[in-house]
Structure formats: structure tokens, C-alpha cells
Tab-separated table of N, CA and C in Angstrom:
chain	number	residue	atom	x	y	z
U	1	ALA	N	79.661	11.757	55.162
U	1	ALA	CA	79.040	12.030	53.967
U	1	ALA	C	78.131	10.729	53.571
U	2	ALA	N	76.935	11.154	53.160
U	2	ALA	CA	75.882	10.388	52.938
U	2	ALA	C	76.516	9.158	51.817
U	3	ALA	N	75.823	7.827	51.933
U	3	ALA	CA	76.336	6.818	50.776
U	3	ALA	C	75.540	7.301	49.287
U	4	ALA	N	75.940	6.815	48.364
U	4	ALA	CA	75.543	7.058	47.201
U	4	ALA	C	74.067	6.450	47.178
U	5	PRO	N	73.122	7.485	46.937
U	5	PRO	CA	71.499	7.119	46.812
U	5	PRO	C	71.348	6.129	45.876
U	6	ASP	N	72.016	6.098	44.718
U	6	ASP	CA	71.670	5.493	43.587
U	6	ASP	C	72.849	5.320	42.757
U	7	ASP	N	72.953	3.933	42.460
U	7	ASP	CA	74.207	3.561	41.827
U	7	ASP	C	74.492	4.350	40.411
U	8	ALA	N	73.287	4.496	39.755
U	8	ALA	CA	73.551	5.222	38.505
U	8	ALA	C	74.228	6.623	38.790
U	9	LEU	N	74.316	7.197	39.732
U	9	LEU	CA	74.775	8.598	39.935
U	9	LEU	C	76.333	8.256	40.479
U	10	ALA	N	76.705	7.317	40.744
U	10	ALA	CA	78.093	6.757	41.296
U	10	ALA	C	79.194	7.310	40.191
U	11	PRO	N	78.960	7.024	39.029
U	11	PRO	CA	80.079	7.356	38.113
U	11	PRO	C	80.626	9.073	38.391
U	12	ASP	N	79.644	9.757	38.498
U	12	ASP	CA	80.257	11.140	38.543
U	12	ASP	C	81.242	11.229	39.731
U	13	ALA	N	80.798	10.416	40.981
U	13	ALA	CA	81.991	10.457	41.948
U	13	ALA	C	83.173	9.999	41.596
U	14	ALA	N	83.062	8.801	41.161
U	14	ALA	CA	84.087	8.082	40.539
U	14	ALA	C	85.195	8.758	39.745
U	15	ASP	N	84.872	9.604	38.693
U	15	ASP	CA	85.435	10.218	37.883
U	15	ASP	C	85.999	11.642	38.388
U	16	GLY	N	85.398	11.953	39.560
U	16	GLY	CA	85.807	13.258	40.122
U	16	GLY	C	85.059	14.424	39.560
U	17	THR	N	84.105	14.366	38.806
U	17	THR	CA	83.377	15.287	38.140
U	17	THR	C	82.136	15.747	38.913
U	18	ASP	N	81.851	16.801	38.904
U	18	ASP	CA	80.896	17.880	39.800
U	18	ASP	C	79.491	17.579	38.820
U	19	ALA	N	78.533	16.766	39.384
U	19	ALA	CA	77.239	16.670	38.808
U	19	ALA	C	76.288	18.071	39.068
U	20	LEU	N	76.824	19.279	39.898
U	20	LEU	CA	76.218	20.141	39.985
U	20	LEU	C	76.170	21.275	38.648
U	21	ALA	N	74.946	21.711	38.192
U	21	ALA	CA	75.132	22.500	37.174
U	21	ALA	C	75.519	23.769	37.537
U	22	PRO	N	75.724	24.677	36.533
U	22	PRO	CA	76.379	26.094	36.883
U	22	PRO	C	75.250	26.759	37.853
U	23	ASP	N	73.966	26.599	37.269
U	23	ASP	CA	73.017	27.400	38.007
U	23	ASP	C	72.678	26.755	39.566
U	24	ASP	N	73.407	25.910	39.729
U	24	ASP	CA	73.293	25.267	41.178
U	24	ASP	C	74.428	25.735	42.160
U	25	ALA	N	74.995	26.530	41.929
U	25	ALA	CA	76.181	27.347	42.287
U	25	ALA	C	75.477	28.112	43.528
U	26	ASP	N	76.430	28.199	44.626
U	26	ASP	CA	75.891	28.806	45.906
U	26	ASP	C	75.314	30.243	45.392
U	27	ASP	N	74.053	30.604	46.140
U	27	ASP	CA	73.266	31.609	45.488
U	27	ASP	C	72.911	32.540	46.917
U	28	GLY	N	73.703	32.367	47.840
U	28	GLY	CA	73.626	32.680	49.287
U	28	GLY	C	72.884	31.863	50.137
U	29	CYS	N	72.260	30.755	49.720
U	29	CYS	CA	71.316	29.691	50.598
U	29	CYS	C	72.294	28.641	50.645
U	30	ALA	N	72.166	27.719	51.781
U	30	ALA	CA	72.380	26.785	52.226
U	30	ALA	C	72.455	25.509	51.358
U	31	ARG	N	73.074	24.817	51.045
U	31	ARG	CA	73.071	23.688	50.235
U	31	ARG	C	72.441	22.545	50.836
U	32	VAL	N	71.669	21.854	50.230
U	32	VAL	CA	70.787	20.816	51.012
U	32	VAL	C	71.301	19.428	51.161
U	33	VAL	N	72.027	18.771	51.998
U	33	VAL	CA	72.863	17.607	51.746
U	33	VAL	C	71.592	16.665	51.760
U	34	VAL	N	72.000	15.451	50.929
U	34	VAL	CA	71.019	14.182	51.077
U	34	VAL	C	71.135	13.527	52.712
U	35	PRO	N	69.856	13.340	53.008
U	35	PRO	CA	70.035	12.919	54.671
U	35	PRO	C	70.566	11.697	54.548
U	36	ASP	N	71.335	11.218	55.825
U	36	ASP	CA	71.963	9.846	55.743
U	36	ASP	C	70.856	8.876	56.214
U	37	ASP	N	69.955	9.018	57.145
U	37	ASP	CA	69.184	8.244	57.735
U	37	ASP	C	67.627	8.255	57.197
U	38	ALA	N	67.382	9.092	56.208
U	38	ALA	CA	65.913	9.290	55.616
U	38	ALA	C	65.855	9.430	54.258
U	39	ALA	N	64.775	9.006	53.584
U	39	ALA	CA	64.526	9.376	52.145
U	39	ALA	C	64.470	10.856	52.204
U	40	PRO	N	64.941	11.763	51.029
U	40	PRO	CA	64.404	13.087	51.041
U	40	PRO	C	63.073	13.410	50.599
U	41	THR	N	62.310	14.526	51.209
U	41	THR	CA	61.101	14.870	50.992
U	41	THR	C	61.126	15.415	49.495
U	42	PRO	N	59.795	15.458	48.977
U	42	PRO	CA	59.718	16.284	47.953
U	42	PRO	C	59.834	17.876	48.019
U	43	CYS	N	59.761	18.594	46.887
U	43	CYS	CA	59.584	19.854	47.016
U	43	CYS	C	58.351	20.325	47.843
U	44	ARG	N	58.346	21.126	49.061
U	44	ARG	CA	57.118	21.463	49.455
U	44	ARG	C	56.183	22.526	48.755
U	45	VAL	N	56.893	23.163	47.800
U	45	VAL	CA	56.088	24.114	46.995
U	45	VAL	C	55.325	23.182	45.849
U	46	CYS	N	55.942	22.419	44.779
U	46	CYS	CA	55.611	21.513	43.601
U	46	CYS	C	55.138	20.432	44.006
U	47	GLY	N	55.819	19.855	44.880
U	47	GLY	CA	55.515	18.082	45.148
U	47	GLY	C	56.521	17.244	44.548
U	48	GLU	N	57.451	17.889	43.529
U	48	GLU	CA	58.287	17.071	42.772
U	48	GLU	C	59.294	16.675	43.553
U	49	ALA	N	59.664	15.535	43.141
U	49	ALA	CA	61.047	14.889	43.575
U	49	ALA	C	62.660	15.716	43.318
U	50	PHE	N	63.502	15.698	43.938
U	50	PHE	CA	64.562	16.607	43.724
U	50	PHE	C	65.710	15.522	43.133
U	51	ASP	N	66.214	15.921	42.222
U	51	ASP	CA	67.643	15.280	41.681
U	51	ASP	C	68.610	15.431	42.567
U	52	VAL	N	69.368	14.431	42.644
U	52	VAL	CA	70.374	14.075	43.569
U	52	VAL	C	71.613	14.394	42.656
U	53	ALA	N	72.769	15.203	43.172
U	53	ALA	CA	73.981	15.443	42.494
U	53	ALA	C	75.071	14.967	43.571
U	54	TRP	N	76.207	15.038	42.853
U	54	TRP	CA	77.454	14.603	43.786
U	54	TRP	C	78.164	16.251	43.692
U	55	ASP	N	78.381	16.735	44.894
U	55	ASP	CA	79.172	18.096	45.044
U	55	ASP	C	80.542	17.640	45.275
U	56	ALA	N	81.419	17.554	44.264
U	56	ALA	CA	82.855	17.124	44.182
U	56	ALA	C	83.560	18.081	45.345
U	57	THR	N	83.062	19.429	45.401
U	57	THR	CA	84.263	20.269	46.110
U	57	THR	C	83.962	20.161	47.670
U	58	ALA	N	82.651	19.527	48.080
U	58	ALA	CA	82.184	19.249	49.606
U	58	ALA	C	82.322	17.592	49.678
U	59	GLY	N	82.641	16.851	48.488
U	59	GLY	CA	82.716	15.655	48.881
U	59	GLY	C	81.362	14.891	49.366
U	60	GLU	N	80.197	15.509	49.177
U	60	GLU	CA	78.982	14.814	49.445
U	60	GLU	C	77.753	15.070	48.425
U	61	TRP	N	76.777	14.019	48.942
U	61	TRP	CA	75.516	13.972	47.823
U	61	TRP	C	74.670	15.162	48.358
U	62	VAL	N	74.183	15.965	47.461
U	62	VAL	CA	73.104	17.123	47.624
U	62	VAL	C	71.858	16.860	46.699
U	63	LEU	N	70.667	17.716	47.412
U	63	LEU	CA	69.635	17.813	46.528
U	63	LEU	C	69.824	19.198	45.579
U	64	ALA	N	69.958	18.716	44.341
U	64	ALA	CA	70.616	19.772	43.202
U	64	ALA	C	69.343	20.687	43.237
U	65	ALA	N	69.534	21.939	42.887
U	65	ALA	CA	68.728	23.020	42.907
U	65	ALA	C	67.577	23.107	43.944
U	66	ALA	N	68.028	22.887	45.396
U	66	ALA	CA	67.243	22.802	46.460
U	66	ALA	C	67.965	23.751	47.313
U	67	VAL	N	66.780	24.582	48.032
U	67	VAL	CA	67.242	25.481	48.963
U	67	VAL	C	66.310	25.290	50.189
U	68	SER	N	66.727	25.632	51.596
U	68	SER	CA	66.209	25.491	52.572
U	68	SER	C	65.440	27.080	53.148
U	69	VAL	N	64.196	27.093	52.864
U	69	VAL	CA	63.716	28.402	53.313
U	69	VAL	C	62.656	28.430	54.547
U	70	PRO	N	62.726	29.549	55.213
U	70	PRO	CA	61.976	29.716	56.182
U	70	PRO	C	60.598	29.617	55.884
U	71	VAL	N	59.831	29.167	56.835
U	71	VAL	CA	58.201	29.329	56.842
U	71	VAL	C	57.739	29.940	57.814
U	72	ASP	N	56.355	30.775	57.450
U	72	ASP	CA	55.835	31.847	58.687
U	72	ASP	C	55.412	31.045	59.948
U	73	ASP	N	55.874	29.610	59.910
U	73	ASP	CA	55.084	28.839	61.328
U	73	ASP	C	56.434	28.521	62.071
U	74	GLY	N	57.969	29.228	61.634
U	74	GLY	CA	59.164	28.966	62.296
U	74	GLY	C	59.672	27.699	62.062
U	75	THR	N	59.538	26.951	61.047
U	75	THR	CA	60.036	25.786	60.423
U	75	THR	C	60.821	26.201	59.303
U	76	ASP	N	61.324	25.341	58.673
U	76	ASP	CA	62.019	25.444	57.290
U	76	ASP	C	61.426	24.571	56.304
U	77	ALA	N	61.632	24.680	55.149
U	77	ALA	CA	60.963	23.847	54.034
U	77	ALA	C	62.001	23.732	52.861
U	78	VAL	N	62.464	22.476	52.281
U	78	VAL	CA	63.078	22.436	51.468
U	78	VAL	C	62.353	22.494	50.030
U	79	VAL	N	62.937	23.369	49.155
U	79	VAL	CA	62.014	23.588	47.916
U	79	VAL	C	63.099	23.798	46.752
U	80	HIS	N	62.748	23.803	45.349
U	80	HIS	CA	63.464	24.083	44.433
U	80	HIS	C	63.695	25.542	44.385
U	81	ARG	N	64.895	25.937	44.009
U	81	ARG	CA	65.164	27.505	43.865
U	81	ARG	C	64.371	28.028	42.800
U	82	ALA	N	63.779	27.560	41.857
U	82	ALA	CA	62.857	27.972	41.084
U	82	ALA	C	61.411	28.030	41.619
U	83	CYS	N	60.730	27.462	42.447
U	83	CYS	CA	59.762	27.330	43.420
U	83	CYS	C	60.028	28.556	44.257
U	84	ARG	N	60.993	28.377	44.922
U	84	ARG	CA	61.097	29.717	45.967
U	84	ARG	C	61.105	30.868	45.340
U	85	ASP	N	61.663	31.011	44.259
U	85	ASP	CA	61.746	32.536	43.274
U	85	ASP	C	60.539	32.603	42.886
U	86	ALA	N	59.397	31.703	42.500
U	86	ALA	CA	58.259	31.945	41.911
U	86	ALA	C	57.339	32.398	43.314
U	87	VAL	N	57.548	31.922	44.348
U	87	VAL	CA	56.597	31.860	45.404
U	87	VAL	C	56.817	33.130	46.400
U	88	CYS	N	58.127	33.110	46.762
U	88	CYS	CA	58.459	34.394	47.696
U	88	CYS	C	59.560	35.020	47.568
U	89	GLY	N	60.418	34.827	46.310
U	89	GLY	CA	61.579	35.442	46.147
U	89	GLY	C	62.765	34.846	47.074
U	90	ARG	N	63.873	35.562	46.575
U	90	ARG	CA	65.225	35.247	47.386
U	90	ARG	C	65.172	36.086	48.611
U	91	GLY	N	65.344	35.576	49.843
U	91	GLY	CA	65.110	36.169	51.066
U	91	GLY	C	63.740	36.382	51.526
U	92	GLY	N	62.585	35.526	51.149
U	92	GLY	CA	61.224	35.659	51.524
U	92	GLY	C	60.926	34.450	52.519
U	93	THR	N	59.838	34.496	52.835
U	93	THR	CA	59.167	33.652	53.883
U	93	THR	C	58.083	33.076	53.130
U	94	LEU	N	58.169	31.446	53.177
U	94	LEU	CA	56.792	30.676	52.714
U	94	LEU	C	55.607	30.750	53.668
U	95	GLU	N	54.635	30.758	53.214
U	95	GLU	CA	53.235	30.424	53.786
U	95	GLU	C	53.143	28.974	54.238
U	96	ALA	N	53.269	28.515	55.539
U	96	ALA	CA	52.678	27.335	55.763
U	96	ALA	C	51.468	26.707	55.116
U	97	ALA	N	50.500	27.413	55.052
U	97	ALA	CA	49.232	27.141	54.723
U	97	ALA	C	49.207	26.690	52.976
U	98	ALA	N	50.278	27.097	52.433
U	98	ALA	CA	50.352	26.901	51.042
U	98	ALA	C	51.009	25.728	50.662
U	99	LEU	N	52.219	25.201	51.711
U	99	LEU	CA	52.921	24.037	51.308
U	99	LEU	C	52.280	22.847	50.803
U	100	VAL	N	53.077	21.934	50.128
U	100	VAL	CA	52.493	20.631	50.246
U	100	VAL	C	52.954	19.982	51.252
U	101	PRO	N	52.011	19.208	51.909
U	101	PRO	CA	52.228	18.458	53.129
U	101	PRO	C	53.346	17.189	53.047
U	102	VAL	N	54.306	17.198	54.065
U	102	VAL	CA	55.310	16.325	53.709
U	102	VAL	C	54.749	14.863	54.081
U	103	PRO	N	54.921	13.889	53.092
U	103	PRO	CA	54.484	12.558	53.072
U	103	PRO	C	54.849	11.882	54.351
U	104	SER	N	53.784	11.218	54.879
U	104	SER	CA	53.981	10.289	56.324
U	104	SER	C	54.896	9.180	55.707
U	105	PRO	N	55.471	8.628	56.514
U	105	PRO	CA	56.532	7.349	56.206
U	105	PRO	C	55.710	6.150	56.199
U	106	PRO	N	55.980	5.019	55.736
U	106	PRO	CA	55.035	3.911	55.335
U	106	PRO	C	54.764	3.451	56.801
U	107	PRO	N	53.456	2.735	56.995
U	107	PRO	CA	53.555	2.064	58.492
U	107	PRO	C	54.701	0.972	58.535
U	108	GLY	N	54.928	0.767	59.853
U	108	GLY	CA	55.950	-0.207	60.160
U	108	GLY	C	54.953	-1.613	60.515
U	109	PRO	N	55.825	-2.573	60.752
U	109	PRO	CA	55.058	-3.933	60.946
U	109	PRO	C	54.302	-3.913	62.483
U	110	THR	N	53.205	-4.423	62.415
U	110	THR	CA	52.593	-4.254	63.633
U	110	THR	C	52.828	-5.562	64.426
U	111	ALA	N	52.677	-5.615	65.820
U	111	ALA	CA	52.873	-6.704	66.554
U	111	ALA	C	51.922	-7.561	66.609
U	112	PRO	N	52.002	-8.709	66.537
U	112	PRO	CA	50.816	-9.730	66.547
U	112	PRO	C	49.731	-9.595	67.764
């Protein structure tokens, strides 16, 4: 399980409550777990950041209201459920040309 990405969210985990809203319940799509080793990317449709929530049932941090959707280039994109519904509907495929680019990681230190 991923470590808490933000101390402000930790009370949800500590008191055992589930920070996922009812509309975040399983709609047939896989939940998107917060990555252990990387910062989550923004929604590939609208470009906005995802809220992070504690899934008490699974005992892990997830991107709230996020789903992984197939793209016509054979990859998958993480998007808000509402963005998916507006663009391609449930069970649809996103067009790669219409997606917000994945941000590049900041450059690392350069060798002298």
C-alpha cells in the first residue's frame, strides 16, 4: 500500500472512515491506486489534478473519481469519470490526439 501522500488526508485513515464519496463506488472500472514511486499525472482529458482518497475497504490510497480508459493507440489513460462520460462514454475508447500530454518529469541534476 502506498504511504499517505498528504498529511492532511491521514485523519480519514486514522479514524477508519472511507473518504470515497458514494459516486466513487465501483462502476465496473478498476480503481486507480496512487502510485508508490511517482506523482500521479493529471486527468488526460481536462488536465486537472485528481483528489486523493483513502479506500478503507481496500486499505489503500486511490485517485478519487478516476478510471483507467483505453486509448486508440493501445495505451491506457487515467481520467476523471465525468471526463470519460463526456468524451467517450462508459466502455468507450479515447482518441490519443485529443488527450492532454503527460507532463515531463523535472530535469535531474546534470553531471559537471
